[in-house]
Amino acid sequence: MLAAAVLGLLPWSNTAVAHGSVTDPATRNYGCWARWGSDFQNPAMAQQDPMCWQAWQTDTNAMWNWNGLYREGVKGNHQGAIPDGQLCSGGNTENGRYRAMDTPGAWKTTDVSNNFRVNVTDQALHGADYLIVYVSKQGYNPKTQRLRWSDLEQVARTGKVAPNSSMPVNVSAPGRTGHHIVFTIWQASHSDQSYYFCSDVNFR
């Protein structure tokens, strides 16, 4: 597969020390990598998937490092560490590598019902002190608005989760229709690493 071959050549790839991400519903950067990682030079991306195209042009590393969107040393103060408008980039973590994730627009969505499951892929078997899932409130428009904390409603929180390749969280988000953002915080157990994930969904 071309993506695997390219990843083996890229000096910025961190697959050897992979961490993880929400893979269903796909995060913005994981979704771009899943759709275009093996075909990243295809000019059709600009028309077929313009939000991925702008993200790819902004910083290719955000896609190749789809499993590394985290901050260290937050100590549970997520709202203090991540400013409004920068939630999807983890507060411009990694020197702004993921900043294009904050850009409003027609991001590709995953269809969900009002009761659905968030699946966190724990590649490095970090485990979790906790996972928190938020869903944007009805009336928020991800096509035109950067995400703020006040746009979110917490819909699930777990306790400690043992290291596992998959960490599912069942979510109930009634009253939503259309395009929304699912915002997930994964507090890893192995150290003070906080992961921040934006997944675009369409409530059927």
Coordinates of N, CA and C in Angstrom, one line a residue:
M1 N 0.9 -1.2 0.0 CA 0.0 0.0 0.0 C 0.9 1.2 0.0
L2 N 0.5 2.2 -0.8 CA 1.4 3.4 -1.0 C 1.5 4.2 0.3
A3 N 0.5 4.3 1.1 CA 0.6 5.1 2.3 C 1.6 4.5 3.2
A4 N 1.6 3.2 3.3 CA 2.6 2.5 4.2 C 4.0 2.7 3.7
A5 N 4.2 2.7 2.4 CA 5.5 2.9 1.9 C 6.0 4.3 2.1
V6 N 5.0 5.3 1.9 CA 5.4 6.7 2.1 C 5.7 6.9 3.6
L7 N 4.9 6.4 4.5 CA 5.1 6.6 5.9 C 6.5 6.1 6.3
G8 N 6.9 5.0 5.7 CA 8.2 4.5 6.0 C 9.3 5.4 5.6
L9 N 9.1 6.3 4.7 CA 10.1 7.2 4.2 C 10.1 8.6 4.9
L10 N 8.9 9.0 5.4 CA 8.8 10.3 5.9 C 9.5 10.5 7.3
P11 N 10.3 11.5 7.4 CA 11.0 11.6 8.7 C 10.1 12.1 9.8
W12 N 9.0 12.7 9.5 CA 8.1 13.2 10.6 C 7.1 12.1 11.0
S13 N 7.0 11.0 10.4 CA 6.1 10.0 10.8 C 6.4 9.5 12.2
N14 N 5.4 9.4 13.1 CA 5.6 8.9 14.4 C 4.9 7.5 14.7
T15 N 4.7 6.7 13.6 CA 4.0 5.5 13.7 C 4.7 4.5 14.7
A16 N 6.0 4.6 14.8 CA 6.8 3.8 15.7 C 6.4 4.0 17.2
V17 N 5.9 5.2 17.5 CA 5.5 5.6 18.8 C 4.1 6.0 18.8
A18 N 3.2 5.3 18.1 CA 1.9 5.6 17.8 C 1.1 5.8 19.1
H19 N 0.1 6.6 19.1 CA -0.7 6.8 20.3 C -2.2 6.4 20.0
G20 N -3.0 7.2 19.4 CA -4.3 6.8 19.1 C -5.2 7.9 18.7
S21 N -6.5 7.6 18.5 CA -7.5 8.6 18.1 C -8.9 8.0 18.1
V22 N -9.9 8.9 18.0 CA -11.2 8.4 17.7 C -11.3 8.0 16.2
T23 N -11.6 6.8 16.0 CA -11.6 6.3 14.6 C -13.0 6.1 14.1
D24 N -14.0 6.1 15.0 CA -15.4 6.0 14.6 C -16.3 6.7 15.7
P25 N -16.9 7.8 15.3 CA -16.9 8.5 14.1 C -15.6 9.2 13.9
A26 N -15.0 9.1 12.7 CA -13.7 9.5 12.4 C -13.4 11.0 12.7
T27 N -12.3 11.2 13.4 CA -11.8 12.6 13.6 C -11.5 13.3 12.3
R28 N -11.4 14.6 12.3 CA -11.1 15.3 11.1 C -9.8 14.9 10.4
N29 N -8.8 14.8 11.2 CA -7.5 14.4 10.6 C -7.4 12.9 10.3
Y30 N -8.0 12.1 11.1 CA -7.9 10.6 10.8 C -8.8 10.3 9.6
G31 N -9.9 11.0 9.5 CA -10.8 10.8 8.3 C -10.1 11.2 7.0
C32 N -9.3 12.3 7.1 CA -8.6 12.7 5.9 C -7.5 11.7 5.5
W33 N -6.8 11.2 6.5 CA -5.8 10.2 6.3 C -6.4 8.9 5.7
A34 N -7.5 8.5 6.3 CA -8.2 7.2 5.9 C -8.7 7.3 4.4
R35 N -9.1 8.5 4.0 CA -9.7 8.7 2.7 C -8.6 8.9 1.7
W36 N -7.5 9.6 2.1 CA -6.5 10.1 1.1 C -5.1 9.8 1.3
G37 N -4.8 9.0 2.4 CA -3.4 8.7 2.7 C -2.7 7.9 1.7
S38 N -3.5 7.1 1.0 CA -2.9 6.3 -0.1 C -3.0 6.9 -1.5
D39 N -3.6 8.1 -1.5 CA -3.9 8.8 -2.7 C -3.7 10.3 -2.6
F40 N -2.7 10.7 -1.7 CA -2.6 12.1 -1.3 C -2.2 13.1 -2.4
Q41 N -1.7 12.6 -3.5 CA -1.3 13.5 -4.6 C -2.4 13.7 -5.6
N42 N -3.6 13.1 -5.3 CA -4.7 13.2 -6.3 C -5.3 14.6 -6.2
P43 N -5.3 15.4 -7.3 CA -5.8 16.7 -7.3 C -7.4 16.7 -7.1
A44 N -8.0 15.6 -7.3 CA -9.5 15.5 -7.1 C -9.8 15.8 -5.6
M45 N -8.9 15.7 -4.7 CA -9.2 16.0 -3.3 C -9.7 17.4 -3.1
A46 N -9.2 18.4 -3.9 CA -9.6 19.8 -3.8 C -11.1 20.0 -4.0
Q47 N -11.7 19.2 -5.0 CA -13.1 19.3 -5.3 C -13.9 18.4 -4.4
Q48 N -13.4 17.2 -4.2 CA -14.2 16.1 -3.6 C -14.2 16.3 -2.0
D49 N -13.2 16.8 -1.5 CA -13.0 16.8 0.0 C -12.2 18.1 0.3
P50 N -12.8 19.3 0.1 CA -12.1 20.6 0.2 C -11.5 20.9 1.6
M51 N -12.2 20.4 2.7 CA -11.7 20.6 4.0 C -10.4 19.8 4.2
C52 N -10.4 18.6 3.7 CA -9.1 17.8 3.8 C -8.0 18.5 3.0
W53 N -8.4 19.0 1.8 CA -7.5 19.7 0.9 C -6.8 20.8 1.6
Q54 N -7.6 21.7 2.3 CA -7.0 22.9 2.9 C -6.2 22.4 4.1
A55 N -6.6 21.3 4.8 CA -5.8 20.9 5.9 C -4.5 20.3 5.4
W56 N -4.5 19.5 4.3 CA -3.3 18.9 3.7 C -2.3 20.0 3.3
Q57 N -2.8 21.1 2.7 CA -1.9 22.2 2.3 C -1.4 22.9 3.5
T58 N -2.1 23.0 4.6 CA -1.7 23.7 5.8 C -0.5 23.0 6.5
D59 N -0.7 21.7 6.7 CA 0.4 20.9 7.3 C 0.1 19.5 7.1
T60 N 0.9 18.9 6.2 CA 0.7 17.5 5.9 C 0.9 16.6 7.1
N61 N 1.8 17.0 8.0 CA 2.0 16.2 9.2 C 0.8 15.9 10.0
A62 N -0.2 16.8 10.0 CA -1.4 16.6 10.7 C -2.1 15.3 10.3
M63 N -1.9 14.9 9.0 CA -2.6 13.6 8.6 C -1.7 12.4 8.9
W64 N -0.4 12.6 8.5 CA 0.5 11.4 8.8 C 0.6 11.2 10.3
N65 N 0.4 12.2 11.1 CA 0.5 12.0 12.6 C -1.0 12.1 13.2
W66 N -1.9 11.4 12.5 CA -3.3 11.5 13.0 C -3.5 11.0 14.4
N67 N -2.5 10.2 14.9 CA -2.6 9.6 16.2 C -1.9 10.4 17.3
G68 N -1.4 11.6 17.0 CA -0.6 12.3 18.0 C -1.1 13.7 18.4
L69 N -2.5 13.9 18.4 CA -3.0 15.2 18.7 C -3.3 15.2 20.2
Y70 N -2.3 15.6 21.0 CA -2.4 15.7 22.4 C -1.5 16.8 23.0
R71 N -1.8 17.1 24.3 CA -1.0 18.0 25.0 C -0.5 17.3 26.3
E72 N 0.6 17.8 26.8 CA 1.1 17.3 28.1 C 1.0 18.3 29.2
G73 N 0.8 17.8 30.4 CA 0.8 18.7 31.6 C -0.4 19.5 31.8
V74 N -1.5 19.1 31.3 CA -2.8 19.9 31.4 C -3.3 19.7 32.8
K75 N -3.1 18.6 33.5 CA -3.5 18.4 34.8 C -5.0 18.5 35.0
G76 N -5.8 18.1 34.0 CA -7.2 18.1 34.1 C -7.9 19.4 33.8
N77 N -7.1 20.5 33.7 CA -7.7 21.8 33.4 C -7.9 22.0 31.9
H78 N -8.7 21.3 31.3 CA -8.9 21.3 29.9 C -9.4 22.7 29.3
Q79 N -10.3 23.2 30.0 CA -10.9 24.5 29.5 C -9.8 25.6 29.7
G80 N -9.0 25.5 30.7 CA -8.0 26.5 30.9 C -6.8 26.4 29.9
A81 N -6.6 25.2 29.5 CA -5.5 24.9 28.6 C -5.8 25.2 27.1
I82 N -7.1 24.9 26.7 CA -7.5 25.0 25.3 C -8.5 26.2 25.1
P83 N -8.0 27.2 24.4 CA -8.9 28.4 24.2 C -10.1 28.1 23.3
D84 N -11.1 28.9 23.4 CA -12.2 28.8 22.5 C -11.7 29.0 21.1
G85 N -12.2 28.2 20.1 CA -11.8 28.3 18.7 C -10.6 27.5 18.4
Q86 N -10.0 26.8 19.4 CA -8.9 26.0 19.1 C -9.1 24.6 19.7
L87 N -10.3 24.2 19.9 CA -10.6 22.9 20.6 C -10.1 21.7 19.6
C88 N -10.4 21.9 18.3 CA -10.1 20.7 17.4 C -8.6 20.6 17.1
S89 N -7.8 21.6 17.5 CA -6.3 21.5 17.3 C -5.6 21.2 18.6
G90 N -6.4 21.0 19.7 CA -5.8 20.9 21.0 C -5.1 22.1 21.5
G91 N -5.6 23.3 21.2 CA -5.0 24.5 21.5 C -3.7 24.8 20.7
N92 N -3.8 24.4 19.4 CA -2.6 24.6 18.5 C -1.4 23.9 19.0
T93 N -1.7 22.6 19.5 CA -0.6 21.8 20.0 C 0.4 21.5 18.9
E94 N 1.6 21.0 19.4 CA 2.7 20.6 18.4 C 3.0 21.8 17.5
N95 N 3.1 23.0 18.1 CA 3.5 24.2 17.3 C 2.6 24.5 16.2
G96 N 1.3 24.2 16.4 CA 0.3 24.5 15.4 C 0.1 23.5 14.3
R97 N 0.6 22.3 14.5 CA 0.5 21.3 13.4 C -0.9 21.0 13.0
Y98 N -1.8 21.0 14.0 CA -3.2 20.6 13.7 C -4.2 21.8 13.5
R99 N -3.6 23.0 13.3 CA -4.4 24.2 13.3 C -5.6 24.2 12.3
A100 N -5.4 23.5 11.2 CA -6.4 23.5 10.1 C -7.6 22.7 10.6
M101 N -7.5 21.9 11.7 CA -8.7 21.2 12.2 C -9.7 22.1 12.8
D102 N -9.3 23.3 13.1 CA -10.2 24.3 13.7 C -11.0 25.1 12.7
T103 N -10.7 24.9 11.4 CA -11.3 25.7 10.3 C -12.7 25.3 10.1
P104 N -13.7 26.1 10.2 CA -15.1 25.8 9.9 C -15.2 25.4 8.4
G105 N -16.2 24.6 8.1 CA -16.5 24.2 6.8 C -17.2 22.9 6.6
A106 N -17.4 22.5 5.4 CA -18.2 21.3 5.1 C -17.3 20.0 5.2
W107 N -16.9 19.8 6.5 CA -16.1 18.5 6.8 C -17.0 17.3 6.5
K108 N -16.4 16.3 6.0 CA -17.2 15.0 5.8 C -17.7 14.5 7.1
T109 N -18.9 14.0 7.1 CA -19.6 13.6 8.3 C -19.8 12.0 8.3
T110 N -20.0 11.5 9.5 CA -20.4 10.1 9.7 C -21.9 10.1 10.2
D111 N -22.7 9.4 9.5 CA -24.1 9.3 9.9 C -24.3 8.5 11.2
V112 N -25.0 9.1 12.2 CA -25.2 8.5 13.5 C -26.7 8.7 13.9
S113 N -27.2 7.9 14.8 CA -28.5 8.1 15.4 C -28.2 8.9 16.7
N114 N -29.3 9.2 17.5 CA -29.1 10.0 18.7 C -28.5 9.1 19.8
N115 N -28.4 7.8 19.6 CA -27.7 6.9 20.5 C -26.6 6.2 19.7
F116 N -25.4 6.4 20.0 CA -24.3 5.9 19.1 C -23.1 5.6 20.0
R117 N -22.1 5.1 19.4 CA -20.9 4.7 20.1 C -19.7 5.4 19.5
V118 N -18.9 5.9 20.4 CA -17.6 6.5 20.1 C -16.5 5.5 20.3
N119 N -15.7 5.2 19.3 CA -14.7 4.2 19.4 C -13.3 4.8 19.4
V120 N -12.6 4.7 20.5 CA -11.2 5.3 20.6 C -10.2 4.1 20.3
T121 N -9.4 4.3 19.3 CA -8.4 3.3 19.0 C -7.1 3.6 19.8
D122 N -6.8 2.8 20.8 CA -5.7 3.0 21.7 C -4.5 2.2 21.1
Q123 N -3.8 2.7 20.1 CA -2.7 2.0 19.4 C -1.6 1.6 20.4
A124 N -1.2 2.5 21.2 CA -0.1 2.2 22.1 C -0.4 1.6 23.5
L125 N -1.7 1.3 23.6 CA -2.2 0.6 24.8 C -1.9 1.5 26.1
H126 N -2.2 2.8 26.0 CA -2.0 3.7 27.1 C -3.1 3.5 28.2
G127 N -4.3 3.0 27.8 CA -5.4 3.1 28.7 C -5.9 4.5 29.0
A128 N -6.9 4.6 29.8 CA -7.4 5.9 30.1 C -7.7 6.1 31.6
D129 N -7.4 7.3 32.1 CA -7.9 7.7 33.4 C -9.4 8.0 33.3
Y130 N -9.7 8.5 32.2 CA -11.2 8.8 31.8 C -11.3 9.2 30.4
L131 N -12.4 9.1 29.9 CA -12.8 9.6 28.5 C -14.1 10.5 28.8
I132 N -14.1 11.6 28.2 CA -15.2 12.5 28.2 C -15.7 12.8 26.8
V133 N -17.0 12.7 26.6 CA -17.5 12.9 25.2 C -18.5 14.1 25.3
Y134 N -18.4 15.1 24.5 CA -19.3 16.2 24.3 C -19.9 16.1 22.9
V135 N -21.1 16.7 22.8 CA -21.7 16.9 21.5 C -22.1 18.4 21.4
S136 N -22.0 19.0 20.2 CA -22.4 20.4 20.1 C -23.9 20.5 20.2
K137 N -24.3 21.7 20.7 CA -25.7 21.9 21.0 C -26.4 22.2 19.7
Q138 N -27.7 21.9 19.7 CA -28.5 22.3 18.5 C -28.5 23.8 18.2
G139 N -28.2 24.2 17.0 CA -28.1 25.6 16.7 C -26.7 26.0 16.3
Y140 N -25.7 25.2 16.8 CA -24.3 25.4 16.5 C -24.1 25.0 15.0
N141 N -23.3 25.8 14.3 CA -23.1 25.5 12.9 C -21.6 25.3 12.6
P142 N -21.2 24.0 12.5 CA -19.7 23.8 12.3 C -19.2 24.2 10.9
K143 N -20.1 24.6 10.0 CA -19.7 25.1 8.7 C -19.3 26.5 8.7
T144 N -19.7 27.2 9.8 CA -19.4 28.7 9.8 C -18.8 29.1 11.1
Q145 N -18.8 28.3 12.2 CA -18.3 28.7 13.5 C -17.2 27.8 14.0
R146 N -16.2 28.4 14.5 CA -15.2 27.7 15.3 C -15.8 27.2 16.6
L147 N -15.3 26.0 17.0 CA -15.9 25.4 18.2 C -15.5 26.1 19.5
R148 N -16.4 26.4 20.4 CA -16.2 27.0 21.7 C -16.7 26.0 22.8
W149 N -16.2 26.1 24.0 CA -16.6 25.3 25.1 C -18.1 25.5 25.3
S150 N -18.6 26.7 25.2 CA -20.0 27.0 25.4 C -20.9 26.4 24.4
D151 N -20.4 25.9 23.2 CA -21.1 25.2 22.2 C -21.4 23.8 22.5
L152 N -20.8 23.3 23.6 CA -20.8 21.8 23.9 C -21.7 21.4 25.0
E153 N -22.2 20.2 25.0 CA -22.9 19.6 26.1 C -22.2 18.3 26.4
Q154 N -21.8 18.0 27.6 CA -21.2 16.8 28.0 C -22.3 15.7 28.0
V155 N -22.0 14.6 27.3 CA -23.0 13.5 27.2 C -22.5 12.2 27.7
A156 N -21.2 12.1 28.0 CA -20.7 10.8 28.6 C -19.4 11.1 29.3
R157 N -19.1 10.3 30.3 CA -17.8 10.3 31.0 C -17.6 8.9 31.6
T158 N -16.4 8.3 31.3 CA -16.1 7.0 31.9 C -15.2 7.2 33.1
G159 N -15.0 6.1 33.8 CA -14.0 6.0 34.8 C -12.7 5.5 34.1
K160 N -11.9 4.9 34.9 CA -10.6 4.4 34.4 C -10.9 3.2 33.5
V161 N -10.1 3.2 32.4 CA -10.2 2.2 31.4 C -8.9 1.5 31.2
A162 N -8.9 0.2 31.3 CA -7.6 -0.6 31.2 C -7.1 -0.5 29.7
P163 N -5.8 -0.6 29.6 CA -5.2 -0.6 28.2 C -5.9 -1.6 27.3
N164 N -6.3 -1.2 26.2 CA -7.0 -2.0 25.2 C -6.9 -1.4 23.8
S165 N -6.9 -2.2 22.8 CA -6.8 -1.6 21.5 C -8.0 -0.8 21.1
S166 N -9.1 -1.1 21.7 CA -10.4 -0.3 21.4 C -11.0 0.1 22.8
M167 N -11.4 1.3 22.9 CA -12.1 1.8 24.1 C -13.4 2.5 23.6
P168 N -14.5 1.7 23.6 CA -15.8 2.2 23.1 C -16.5 3.0 24.3
V169 N -17.2 4.0 23.9 CA -18.0 4.8 24.8 C -19.4 4.9 24.2
N170 N -20.5 4.5 25.0 CA -21.8 4.6 24.5 C -22.3 6.0 24.8
V171 N -23.0 6.7 23.8 CA -23.4 8.1 23.9 C -24.8 8.2 23.6
S172 N -25.5 9.1 24.4 CA -26.9 9.5 24.0 C -26.9 11.0 23.9
A173 N -27.4 11.5 22.7 CA -27.4 12.9 22.5 C -28.8 13.2 21.8
P174 N -29.8 13.3 22.6 CA -31.2 13.5 22.0 C -31.3 15.0 21.6
G175 N -32.3 15.1 20.7 CA -32.6 16.5 20.2 C -31.8 17.1 19.1
R176 N -30.8 16.3 18.6 CA -29.9 16.8 17.6 C -30.4 16.3 16.2
T177 N -30.2 17.2 15.2 CA -30.4 16.8 13.8 C -29.3 17.5 13.0
G178 N -29.0 17.0 11.9 CA -28.0 17.6 11.0 C -26.6 17.4 11.5
H179 N -25.7 18.4 11.0 CA -24.3 18.3 11.2 C -23.9 18.8 12.6
H180 N -23.2 18.0 13.3 CA -22.7 18.4 14.6 C -21.3 17.9 14.8
I181 N -20.6 18.4 15.9 CA -19.3 18.0 16.3 C -19.4 17.1 17.5
V182 N -18.7 16.0 17.5 CA -18.5 15.2 18.7 C -17.1 15.5 19.2
F183 N -17.0 16.0 20.4 CA -15.7 16.4 20.9 C -15.3 15.4 22.0
T184 N -14.2 14.7 21.9 CA -13.8 13.7 22.9 C -12.5 14.1 23.5
I185 N -12.4 13.9 24.8 CA -11.1 14.1 25.6 C -10.7 12.7 26.1
W186 N -9.5 12.3 25.8 CA -9.0 11.1 26.3 C -7.8 11.4 27.2
Q187 N -8.0 11.2 28.5 CA -6.9 11.4 29.4 C -6.1 10.1 29.6
A188 N -4.9 10.0 29.0 CA -4.2 8.7 29.0 C -3.7 8.4 30.4
S189 N -3.6 7.1 30.7 CA -3.2 6.7 32.0 C -1.6 6.6 32.2
H190 N -0.9 6.5 31.1 CA 0.6 6.2 31.3 C 1.3 7.5 31.7
S191 N 0.8 8.7 31.4 CA 1.4 9.9 31.8 C 0.3 11.0 31.6
D192 N 0.7 12.3 32.0 CA -0.3 13.3 31.8 C -0.4 13.8 30.4
Q193 N -0.9 12.9 29.5 CA -1.2 13.3 28.1 C -2.7 13.4 27.9
S194 N -3.2 14.5 27.4 CA -4.6 14.7 27.2 C -4.8 14.8 25.6
Y195 N -5.6 14.0 25.1 CA -5.9 13.9 23.7 C -7.2 14.6 23.4
Y196 N -7.3 15.4 22.3 CA -8.5 16.1 22.0 C -8.9 15.8 20.5
F197 N -10.2 15.4 20.4 CA -10.6 14.9 19.1 C -12.0 15.5 18.6
C198 N -12.0 16.1 17.4 CA -13.2 16.5 16.8 C -13.7 15.6 15.7
S199 N -14.9 15.1 15.8 CA -15.4 14.2 14.8 C -16.7 14.8 14.3
D200 N -16.9 14.9 13.0 CA -18.1 15.5 12.4 C -19.1 14.4 12.2
V201 N -20.3 14.6 12.6 CA -21.4 13.6 12.5 C -22.6 14.3 11.9
N202 N -23.5 13.4 11.3 CA -24.8 13.9 10.8 C -25.8 13.1 11.5
F203 N -26.6 13.7 12.4 CA -27.7 13.0 13.1 C -28.8 12.8 12.1
R204 N -29.1 11.6 11.9 CA -30.2 11.2 10.9 C -31.6 11.5 11.5

